[in-house]
Amino acid sequence: MIVVDTTWPGVELVDAEHTARATSSVVPSDTRAAATLADHLAQSSGVAVQRTGPGQGVPIVRGLIGSAVLVLVDGIRLNNAIFRPAPNQYTSLIDPWWIDGVTVIKGPGSAPFGSDALGGVIAVTTPLPVFSSSTWTTRPAVDLALSSADRSTAARAALAIGRTDIGVSAALSVEDHGDLRNGDGVRQTPSAYRAYGAQLTAHIDRGRHATTAWLQLYEQPELPRTDELRPGYGQDVAASEVWAYRPSRRLLAHVRELVRAPWGLDGLELHAAYQRVDDHRRIRDTGATEELREQIVDHGVTALARGAASRGPLALLAGLELQHDRVACERQLLDVVSGDAAPAPCRFADGSTMTQLGAFAEARRPLGERVELRAGTRVGAAALRIAGDAESSATVDTLDWAAELSVELRATSSVSFVGNVGRGFRAPNVNDLAGLGPRPGNRFQQPSSTLRDERALGADVGVRARTPRARAEAYVFALRHDDRIDVVPTGMLTESGRQIVVSDNIGTTRTVGVEAAAELRPHEEVALRAAATWIRGTKDDGDGEEPADRIPPLGGIVAVRWTPIARLGLDAELAFAGTQRRLSARDREDPRIDPTGTDRFVTFGIGARYAWSEVSVAARIENLGDRQYRQHASGVDAPGIDARLLVQWRASYGE
């Protein structure tokens, strides 16, 4: 359940809102410019954000992170064969200027969405060039954003042209971010980076058929790992002298075909996509003379077909999905003194592949006027091939299933009680066998052919209220993540004395929590919004139970917006997080995390927006108290007092 196609009234192949699932929707703010997808998600209930450094940000959903959370862009998987189970930079390769909306679906969602949907799903949609007039219309747009905390300048120019049956849009974005100033006035050097984005979208509606094509490119030419380049907790000097993604890039070419009422169906949806993700790195340890230069590219191809049908009160959805990834990898060691370079074993075996095939079905049926049931299932197969010689090659084949059951009980016309239970899975990927060969800590990793799928079982119960002036929801949830993959020693040594390690399914993580959100409009001119999430996690890696890794503390926001006249909007926002003293052994060894725990914080910001006929200007001051704080598990301190300006021009000619 991924897309509701609003361009075709009556063709709802997938509906993320009309369901008992625990969901939250995020609409880009009209008063602040986001630097990453994480900035959009930071104010959503049930989502925490971990930032290894500026220009990065990874969502934590139900206590899970990285490859345990599935990210989709217009229905296509961002997760690929090199997606890491830890904090990573890949979600920052979605152009933040080109996001139309985000739906967060929480809890195991592998039945409709496939592998990796253990903690939840982040479904991103981008703008479509859709027009209501039969005459040709032109819509230019320009955005300019300035920020004092990182002395950044960001700009976007977009143009959409079309009419009711055809539309084309193009956009370019440029971002230049300087070193970030934190609350004590210190510039965190180096943390500066640049980013570039280009988008081209075409949409053709031919009555019974509609075709959409996307071409998206986003690149961060050189993104420093700030946590590696500045001393962390327990470190006297920085771990690295050089550590940068150079570059980090994503290219997507995607075509979707929608067909109305074929062969007795309500609708049919077909997707074909190619995605390339470049993860190039330059790394040199402090005091070392050798610099590692690595070029990693994941080439991914997706084919997806799904159809929907209604038979009386019964709504059905079924489909097939194929995903194939091939990894290319090269590595060199450069002697920075002599300038000599030599090839070295790559982190990922060049030519390794991962293929996933899934078949899924879902049914939704009301029982009387007050109860609605939804049930879904999927069967998924994965084939992982690690290229190499007899000692370094590996083959892992898995077959798994997922299922969901949800119920919604409408107590009144505005209040519903909901419940969900789901089983999800994550097939091992190429990254799970990463680091083949010598690894830090006098280790040597060999491939393993005994890996099996990670699995999650989750449940939540909650209440939702919907009235013309209020929307509110609250959920209690529990999730168990079994067979988590980690690196373990084999007890054997290489000839040089290194400890041989392999990846294995050794871990179990359990999380429980509460999440709540509310939007109230007590008066036509006033809107209130609040959200809060609390999670408690434990894990067992075979040595006994302890706190789970990177579990965020209690956190949330409270915001108010006042619109005294149609053109003017004023807002105030309070963000908070509690202390987090429950740390795992890995947390206490992580230089990004204070071994005594993360302190609580409260920040306050204000803003104003004024709109003319075609131009709007928004000004904000965030962290008014210039508070010095760090979000839990992040590798960089949060911005200090930050003055922001956003100027937008929107025009329409021909309508």
XYZ file of C-alpha atoms in Angstrom:
655
model
C 0.000 0.000 0.000
C 2.201 2.747 -1.298
C 0.533 5.236 -3.592
C -2.802 6.965 -3.760
C -2.926 8.316 -7.291
C -4.661 11.651 -6.896
C -4.327 12.439 -10.592
C -6.983 9.863 -11.367
C -10.070 10.269 -9.168
C -11.510 6.880 -8.340
C -8.304 4.927 -9.000
C -6.950 4.241 -5.545
C -4.619 1.300 -6.060
C -3.034 1.863 -2.666
C -4.314 3.808 0.310
C -1.982 4.549 3.209
C -4.479 6.671 5.141
C -7.701 4.620 4.918
C -6.341 1.760 6.971
C -5.794 0.729 10.570
C -2.023 0.983 10.140
C -0.128 3.333 12.439
C 0.822 6.117 10.036
C 1.827 9.746 10.057
C 1.971 12.186 7.177
C 4.574 14.893 6.695
C 3.989 17.900 4.446
C 7.013 20.107 3.654
C 6.981 23.264 5.752
C 6.288 26.591 4.068
C 8.434 28.434 6.634
C 11.752 26.530 6.567
C 13.965 24.945 3.927
C 14.985 21.366 4.684
C 18.597 20.311 4.053
C 17.826 16.574 4.070
C 14.864 14.188 4.209
C 15.631 13.862 7.924
C 14.705 17.520 8.429
C 11.218 16.765 7.105
C 10.910 13.726 9.395
C 12.256 15.331 12.573
C 8.825 16.626 13.592
C 6.878 13.426 12.943
C 5.538 11.227 15.732
C 7.148 7.808 15.940
C 10.336 8.925 14.152
C 13.681 9.916 15.656
C 16.635 11.154 13.624
C 20.311 10.244 14.045
C 22.846 12.564 12.362
C 26.390 11.309 11.982
C 27.209 14.723 10.510
C 25.705 17.642 8.602
C 24.283 16.592 5.256
C 23.280 13.235 6.724
C 20.359 12.008 8.739
C 18.813 8.587 9.133
C 15.334 7.838 10.536
C 14.799 5.551 13.521
C 11.357 3.909 13.517
C 10.202 1.618 16.325
C 13.803 1.604 17.558
C 15.226 0.230 14.279
C 17.549 2.005 11.862
C 19.351 1.651 8.531
C 18.417 -1.372 6.429
C 15.713 -2.343 8.954
C 13.633 0.641 7.743
C 12.490 0.625 4.104
C 12.628 3.908 2.173
C 10.589 4.353 -1.029
C 10.653 7.204 -3.535
C 7.527 7.294 -5.713
C 7.113 3.583 -4.968
C 10.702 2.553 -5.835
C 13.052 1.161 -3.191
C 15.964 3.322 -2.102
C 17.247 0.347 -0.065
C 19.749 -1.610 -2.120
C 22.384 -4.344 -1.805
C 24.902 -2.077 -0.003
C 22.432 -0.495 2.448
C 23.974 -0.689 5.911
C 22.107 -1.820 9.067
C 23.653 1.149 10.899
C 23.536 4.921 10.375
C 24.192 5.692 6.702
C 24.031 8.592 4.263
C 21.691 7.125 1.656
C 18.459 8.824 2.747
C 20.272 12.137 2.222
C 20.425 11.384 -1.514
C 16.763 12.357 -1.918
C 16.562 15.994 -3.010
C 14.902 17.789 -0.042
C 13.660 20.551 -2.375
C 11.750 18.058 -4.504
C 9.616 16.322 -1.866
C 5.856 16.700 -2.132
C 4.989 14.629 0.932
C 6.135 11.784 3.173
C 4.066 9.011 4.713
C 5.563 7.087 7.624
C 4.052 3.635 8.094
C 5.164 2.159 11.397
C 5.701 -1.457 12.348
C 6.575 -4.521 10.233
C 5.322 -3.858 6.689
C 6.912 -6.557 4.565
C 3.563 -7.981 3.441
C 2.800 -5.064 1.086
C 6.306 -3.586 0.823
C 8.808 -6.455 0.854
C 12.206 -6.962 2.463
C 13.657 -4.458 4.954
C 10.289 -3.182 6.244
C 10.939 -4.335 9.840
C 10.633 -1.138 11.840
C 8.542 0.660 9.248
C 8.398 2.337 5.851
C 9.260 5.896 4.790
C 7.276 6.535 1.578
C 8.354 9.725 -0.230
C 6.411 11.251 -3.109
C 7.661 13.944 -5.477
C 5.554 16.583 -7.293
C 3.682 15.635 -10.467
C 3.089 18.180 -13.262
C -0.715 17.928 -13.218
C -2.911 20.712 -14.642
C -6.656 21.346 -14.444
C -6.952 23.640 -17.469
C -7.378 22.446 -21.074
C -5.220 25.369 -22.241
C -1.453 25.428 -21.964
C -0.272 26.689 -18.578
C 3.180 27.690 -17.401
C 4.206 27.585 -13.741
C 7.679 28.947 -12.928
C 9.035 28.830 -9.375
C 12.152 30.093 -7.626
C 13.249 29.452 -4.026
C 16.109 31.004 -2.066
C 17.080 29.992 1.474
C 19.706 31.419 3.832
C 20.808 30.111 7.229
C 23.230 31.648 9.727
C 24.195 28.531 11.728
C 26.019 26.956 8.804
C 26.274 30.135 6.714
C 24.411 28.285 3.959
C 22.832 29.414 0.733
C 20.419 27.192 -1.142
C 18.443 27.913 -4.296
C 16.053 26.105 -6.578
C 14.550 27.010 -9.943
C 11.665 25.006 -11.390
C 9.394 25.221 -14.415
C 6.240 23.226 -15.166
C 4.342 23.416 -18.463
C 1.208 21.531 -19.416
C -2.526 21.117 -19.698
C -5.035 18.497 -18.558
C -3.636 15.687 -20.735
C 0.090 16.372 -20.497
C 2.559 18.032 -18.153
C 6.331 18.385 -17.936
C 8.384 19.828 -15.085
C 12.096 20.433 -14.572
C 14.025 21.709 -11.590
C 17.591 22.465 -10.545
C 18.788 22.957 -6.967
C 22.117 24.098 -5.511
C 23.158 24.088 -1.846
C 26.312 25.497 -0.257
C 26.635 24.748 3.470
C 29.510 26.091 5.571
C 30.899 24.725 8.819
C 28.133 24.350 11.383
C 28.124 26.558 14.486
C 26.886 24.844 17.641
C 25.444 26.365 20.785
C 28.737 27.291 22.423
C 29.763 29.323 19.387
C 32.286 26.801 18.029
C 32.385 26.035 14.308
C 32.505 22.257 13.865
C 35.294 21.944 11.329
C 35.153 20.323 8.896
C 31.418 20.022 8.375
C 30.913 22.102 5.229
C 29.504 20.475 2.107
C 27.731 21.216 -1.135
C 24.862 19.485 -2.907
C 23.305 19.597 -6.363
C 19.992 18.270 -7.620
C 18.284 17.941 -10.996
C 14.767 16.649 -11.665
C 12.743 16.016 -14.812
C 9.180 14.681 -14.659
C 6.645 14.070 -17.438
C 3.023 12.990 -17.014
C 0.671 12.045 -19.873
C -3.006 11.226 -19.249
C -4.750 9.472 -22.145
C -8.083 8.626 -20.543
C -7.759 4.936 -19.727
C -3.972 5.169 -19.566
C -1.569 7.501 -17.793
C 2.204 7.426 -18.077
C 4.639 9.123 -15.718
C 8.407 9.287 -16.195
C 10.922 10.525 -13.620
C 14.612 11.347 -13.948
C 16.238 12.341 -10.665
C 19.860 13.148 -9.839
C 21.234 14.291 -6.491
C 24.880 14.563 -5.508
C 27.015 15.619 -2.573
C 30.459 15.996 -4.210
C 32.410 15.823 -0.947
C 30.701 15.081 2.345
C 33.042 14.905 5.382
C 32.517 12.433 8.220
C 32.670 15.125 10.907
C 32.626 12.579 13.743
C 35.778 10.925 12.340
C 37.591 14.224 11.768
C 37.022 15.716 15.237
C 37.906 13.990 18.536
C 34.915 12.194 19.967
C 34.129 10.969 23.459
C 37.115 9.066 24.861
C 39.451 10.346 22.136
C 42.360 12.750 22.485
C 42.822 13.116 18.727
C 40.543 12.568 15.772
C 40.402 9.005 14.483
C 40.952 10.110 10.885
C 42.918 12.768 9.089
C 40.861 12.249 5.919
C 37.346 10.777 5.822
C 34.923 11.883 3.129
C 32.267 10.500 0.830
C 33.679 11.725 -2.457
C 31.196 11.760 -4.029
C 27.901 10.430 -2.716
C 25.403 10.320 -5.584
C 22.036 8.886 -6.647
C 20.571 8.637 -10.156
C 17.037 7.328 -10.767
C 15.223 6.719 -14.055
C 11.654 5.527 -13.465
C 8.578 4.947 -15.655
C 5.090 4.154 -14.347
C 2.049 3.130 -16.372
C -1.469 3.368 -14.867
C -4.352 1.585 -16.584
C -7.973 2.162 -15.623
C -10.364 -0.820 -15.528
C -8.377 -3.434 -17.510
C -9.761 -6.998 -17.606
C -12.324 -6.315 -14.894
C -9.861 -4.709 -12.497
C -10.318 -1.272 -10.963
C -6.792 -0.377 -11.985
C -3.397 -1.739 -12.922
C -0.060 -0.152 -12.034
C 3.243 -1.037 -13.746
C 6.695 0.277 -12.774
C 10.137 -0.086 -14.324
C 13.144 1.693 -12.806
C 16.923 1.877 -12.812
C 18.755 3.316 -9.821
C 22.475 3.941 -9.449
C 23.997 4.815 -6.073
C 27.657 5.880 -5.866
C 29.326 5.447 -2.470
C 32.924 6.616 -3.075
C 35.250 7.202 -0.124
C 38.635 8.594 0.824
C 39.950 7.557 4.250
C 43.294 8.110 5.985
C 43.826 7.398 9.668
C 45.472 10.045 11.820
C 49.234 9.748 11.517
C 49.063 7.279 8.628
C 50.738 7.737 5.264
C 48.416 5.431 3.310
C 45.088 6.753 2.061
C 42.316 4.374 1.067
C 40.406 5.358 -2.049
C 37.350 3.270 -2.774
C 34.770 3.486 -5.548
C 31.544 1.555 -4.922
C 28.550 1.622 -7.264
C 25.245 -0.193 -6.814
C 23.273 -0.684 -10.022
C 19.642 -1.559 -9.227
C 16.784 -2.535 -11.538
C 13.166 -2.753 -10.367
C 10.055 -4.160 -12.036
C 6.737 -3.943 -10.216
C 3.161 -4.784 -11.183
C 0.085 -4.557 -8.994
C -3.624 -4.448 -9.591
C -6.688 -3.584 -7.543
C -10.224 -4.870 -7.776
C -13.483 -4.446 -5.854
C -16.039 -7.184 -5.485
C -18.946 -5.721 -3.556
C -17.645 -4.679 -0.119
C -14.393 -6.578 -0.659
C -11.332 -4.630 -1.927
C -8.410 -6.669 -3.269
C -4.822 -5.804 -4.156
C -2.183 -8.173 -5.567
C 1.126 -7.880 -7.336
C 4.611 -9.062 -8.245
C 7.928 -7.314 -7.602
C 11.446 -7.997 -8.909
C 14.599 -6.247 -7.672
C 18.105 -6.954 -8.984
C 21.276 -5.235 -7.739
C 24.821 -5.563 -8.992
C 27.743 -4.092 -7.053
C 30.907 -2.750 -8.668
C 33.859 -2.011 -6.402
C 37.454 -0.844 -6.780
C 39.947 0.053 -4.063
C 43.409 1.583 -4.113
C 45.925 2.407 -1.405
C 47.766 5.668 -2.065
C 51.052 6.475 -0.379
C 50.651 10.200 0.238
C 54.415 10.630 0.643
C 55.623 8.896 -2.521
C 52.431 9.252 -4.547
C 52.488 5.542 -5.408
C 49.136 3.741 -5.641
C 48.436 0.015 -5.493
C 45.214 -1.992 -5.842
C 43.794 -3.520 -2.671
C 41.006 -5.980 -1.823
C 37.676 -4.196 -1.974
C 35.161 -4.003 0.839
C 32.558 -5.546 -1.462
C 33.547 -8.239 -3.924
C 33.315 -6.708 -7.390
C 30.441 -8.201 -9.383
C 28.425 -9.409 -6.385
C 24.659 -9.499 -6.985
C 21.416 -9.660 -5.071
C 18.087 -10.625 -6.629
C 14.723 -10.456 -4.854
C 11.361 -11.699 -6.106
C 8.101 -11.216 -4.234
C 4.409 -11.963 -4.705
C 1.900 -10.233 -2.454
C -1.833 -9.938 -1.918
C -4.081 -7.931 0.365
C -7.790 -7.855 1.122
C -9.904 -5.272 2.938
C -13.505 -5.792 3.961
C -15.973 -3.995 6.233
C -17.955 -6.064 8.721
C -21.130 -4.110 9.241
C -20.971 -0.355 9.642
C -18.389 -0.132 12.429
C -15.694 -2.751 11.802
C -13.191 -3.089 8.978
C -10.629 -5.860 8.567
C -7.483 -5.857 6.454
C -5.244 -8.867 5.846
C -2.163 -9.183 3.684
C 0.559 -11.670 2.882
C 3.737 -11.985 0.822
C 6.131 -14.696 -0.231
C 9.649 -13.430 -0.940
C 12.736 -15.169 -2.336
C 16.250 -13.726 -2.429
C 19.477 -14.923 -4.069
C 22.771 -13.390 -2.909
C 25.946 -14.077 -4.877
C 29.302 -12.895 -3.531
C 31.826 -12.990 -6.367
C 35.411 -14.187 -5.905
C 37.607 -17.264 -5.763
C 36.719 -20.436 -3.929
C 37.698 -19.027 -0.521
C 36.059 -15.627 -0.818
C 32.891 -16.434 -2.788
C 29.561 -17.244 -1.176
C 25.993 -18.039 -2.111
C 22.992 -17.333 0.124
C 19.445 -18.216 -0.949
C 16.470 -17.441 1.267
C 12.717 -17.953 1.085
C 10.440 -16.229 3.563
C 6.936 -14.957 4.164
C 5.248 -11.967 5.713
C 1.720 -11.342 6.929
C -0.405 -8.576 8.417
C -3.784 -8.365 10.094
C -5.461 -5.090 11.063
C -8.814 -4.199 12.511
C -10.516 -0.836 12.898
C -13.522 -0.390 15.183
C -15.388 2.884 14.697
C -16.777 3.662 18.142
C -18.381 6.877 16.900
C -18.354 8.853 13.676
C -15.137 10.550 14.811
C -13.371 8.022 17.093
C -11.854 4.681 16.088
C -9.942 1.975 17.922
C -7.324 0.215 15.807
C -5.063 -2.788 16.152
C -2.316 -4.255 13.985
C -0.119 -7.315 14.066
C 2.505 -8.050 11.439
C 5.449 -10.247 10.580
C 8.258 -8.822 8.442
C 11.586 -10.025 7.083
C 14.871 -8.677 5.751
C 16.910 -10.776 3.342
C 20.714 -10.637 3.807
C 22.363 -8.238 1.382
C 25.879 -7.714 0.037
C 26.699 -5.335 2.890
C 26.029 -8.071 5.432
C 29.142 -9.756 4.049
C 31.049 -6.448 3.899
C 34.672 -5.927 4.792
C 35.908 -9.197 3.299
C 39.563 -9.561 4.174
C 41.477 -7.618 6.867
C 39.319 -5.595 9.248
C 40.089 -3.310 12.221
C 40.853 -5.012 15.522
C 43.220 -7.619 14.028
C 40.304 -9.400 12.397
C 39.893 -11.075 9.022
C 36.376 -11.508 7.636
C 35.350 -14.450 5.520
C 32.007 -14.873 3.746
C 29.270 -16.977 5.268
C 26.833 -19.138 3.319
C 24.659 -19.853 6.366
C 22.961 -16.475 6.765
C 19.198 -16.441 6.963
C 16.614 -13.675 6.911
C 16.195 -11.288 9.786
C 12.611 -11.297 11.054
C 10.381 -8.987 13.038
C 7.069 -9.522 14.772
C 5.221 -6.402 15.859
C 1.879 -5.336 17.236
C 0.235 -2.058 18.170
C -3.100 -0.877 19.491
C -4.351 2.659 19.449
C -7.095 5.201 19.202
C -7.700 7.800 16.492
C -10.015 10.793 16.502
C -11.033 12.847 13.465
C -13.282 15.912 13.647
C -13.444 19.054 11.492
C -11.292 20.862 14.063
C -9.087 18.101 15.467
C -7.004 15.077 14.518
C -5.383 12.976 17.218
C -3.926 9.510 17.600
C -2.066 7.492 20.202
C -0.517 4.020 19.943
C 1.129 1.516 22.241
C 3.434 -0.884 20.421
C 5.787 -3.821 20.895
C 8.262 -5.248 18.405
C 10.646 -8.211 18.431
C 13.512 -8.271 15.915
C 15.017 -11.778 15.649
C 18.041 -13.223 13.835
C 19.744 -9.829 13.623
C 22.958 -10.132 11.607
C 26.266 -9.167 13.199
C 29.956 -10.087 12.910
C 31.152 -12.898 15.247
C 34.508 -14.681 15.780
C 34.942 -18.251 14.523
C 37.711 -19.175 16.950
C 40.190 -19.672 14.082
C 43.204 -17.589 13.058
C 44.800 -16.760 9.753
C 48.460 -17.610 9.091
C 49.360 -14.042 10.043
C 47.529 -14.378 13.371
C 44.376 -12.395 12.589
C 41.124 -13.578 14.171
C 38.749 -14.950 11.516
C 35.222 -13.563 11.785
C 32.017 -14.136 9.830
C 28.552 -12.625 9.694
C 25.922 -14.582 11.588
C 22.322 -14.277 12.787
C 23.038 -13.842 16.481
C 20.939 -10.979 17.819
C 17.468 -10.357 19.182
C 16.165 -6.854 19.848
C 12.928 -6.003 21.637
C 11.320 -2.579 21.748
C 8.165 -1.270 23.363
C 6.854 2.251 23.285
C 4.162 4.872 23.067
C 3.673 7.480 20.348
C 1.051 10.203 20.143
C 0.231 13.158 17.932
C -2.495 15.779 17.761
C -3.495 18.683 15.527
C -6.123 21.049 16.887
C -7.779 24.131 15.445
C -9.613 25.788 18.365
C -10.201 28.874 16.231
C -10.089 29.593 12.508
C -6.956 31.665 13.050
C -5.133 29.300 15.425
C -3.648 25.831 14.855
C -1.927 23.724 17.519
C 0.257 20.690 16.891
C 2.009 18.296 19.268
C 3.828 14.971 18.943
C 5.765 12.749 21.339
C 7.438 9.336 21.220
C 8.887 7.128 23.969
C 10.775 3.889 23.274
C 12.501 1.348 25.503
C 14.731 -1.274 23.887
C 16.724 -4.313 24.967
C 18.895 -6.729 23.019
C 20.499 -10.131 23.496
C 23.491 -11.093 21.347
C 24.053 -14.357 23.198
C 25.852 -12.852 26.195
C 22.789 -11.819 28.148
C 20.281 -9.010 27.925
C 21.341 -5.342 27.860
C 19.950 -2.043 26.500
C 19.591 -1.957 22.720
C 21.842 0.214 20.554
C 20.999 3.866 19.746
C 17.538 3.891 21.334
C 16.395 7.538 21.359
C 15.060 9.130 24.551
C 11.577 10.516 25.037
C 11.180 13.372 22.567
C 8.682 15.516 20.766
C 7.479 18.970 19.786
C 4.720 21.449 20.619
C 3.900 24.101 18.020
C 1.332 26.833 17.520
C 0.498 28.818 14.407
C -1.569 32.014 14.300
C -2.908 33.450 11.049
C -4.413 36.843 11.956
C -4.923 37.697 8.264
C -4.802 35.548 5.157
C -1.384 36.803 4.078
C 0.376 36.584 7.445
C 1.294 33.563 9.524
C 3.127 33.561 12.876
C 4.374 30.434 14.609
C 6.251 29.247 17.656
C 7.732 25.821 18.289
C 9.188 24.017 21.270
C 11.250 20.849 20.719
C 12.411 18.620 23.568
C 14.167 15.369 24.388
C 14.745 13.642 27.699
C 17.931 12.092 29.043
C 19.137 8.727 27.768
C 21.230 6.828 30.307
C 20.375 3.298 29.103
C 23.361 2.522 26.888
C 24.553 -0.728 25.411
C 28.212 -1.745 25.605
C 28.537 -0.741 21.941
C 26.995 2.670 22.702
C 29.542 3.314 25.474
C 32.393 2.499 23.086
C 30.985 4.707 20.315
C 32.889 8.033 20.201
C 29.654 9.704 19.036
C 27.934 8.944 22.358
C 28.864 10.283 25.794
C 29.557 7.120 27.862
C 27.625 8.692 30.748
C 24.570 9.160 28.511
C 22.928 11.949 26.544
C 21.518 14.955 28.406
C 18.027 16.327 27.934
C 17.375 19.511 26.011
C 14.614 21.977 25.215
C 14.806 24.457 22.340
C 12.468 27.201 21.256
C 11.969 28.859 17.870
C 9.726 31.485 16.318
C 8.860 32.354 12.746
C 6.732 34.498 10.486
C 5.561 34.206 6.891
C 4.048 36.906 4.700
C 2.651 36.239 1.226
C 1.925 38.587 -1.633
C 0.220 37.467 -4.851
C 3.274 35.603 -6.181
C 6.001 36.068 -3.561
C 6.222 34.830 0.010
C 8.893 35.562 2.601
C 9.433 33.450 5.704
C 11.840 34.318 8.515
C 12.697 32.092 11.482
C 14.950 32.083 14.504
C 15.595 28.608 15.869
C 17.255 27.595 19.138
C 16.596 31.051 20.576
C 18.465 30.224 23.767
C 21.586 29.200 21.810
C 21.394 25.861 23.622
C 24.398 23.525 23.364
C 23.095 19.977 22.848
C 23.451 16.846 20.774
C 20.747 14.500 19.554
C 21.334 11.009 20.914
C 23.862 8.903 18.943
C 24.644 11.763 16.562
C 28.218 12.556 15.612
C 27.778 16.317 15.446
C 26.345 18.906 17.842
C 23.046 20.526 16.902
C 23.006 24.061 15.464
C 23.156 26.974 17.861
C 20.948 30.020 17.413
C 19.999 29.980 13.743
C 18.436 32.818 11.764
C 16.785 31.578 8.573
C 15.245 33.276 5.583
C 13.173 31.610 2.860
C 11.962 33.553 -0.189
C 9.638 31.829 -2.659
C 8.191 32.982 -5.966
C 5.328 31.085 -7.579
C 3.518 32.149 -10.750
C 0.994 30.664 -13.152
C 0.372 31.868 -16.685
C -2.385 30.650 -18.978
C -4.911 29.219 -16.520
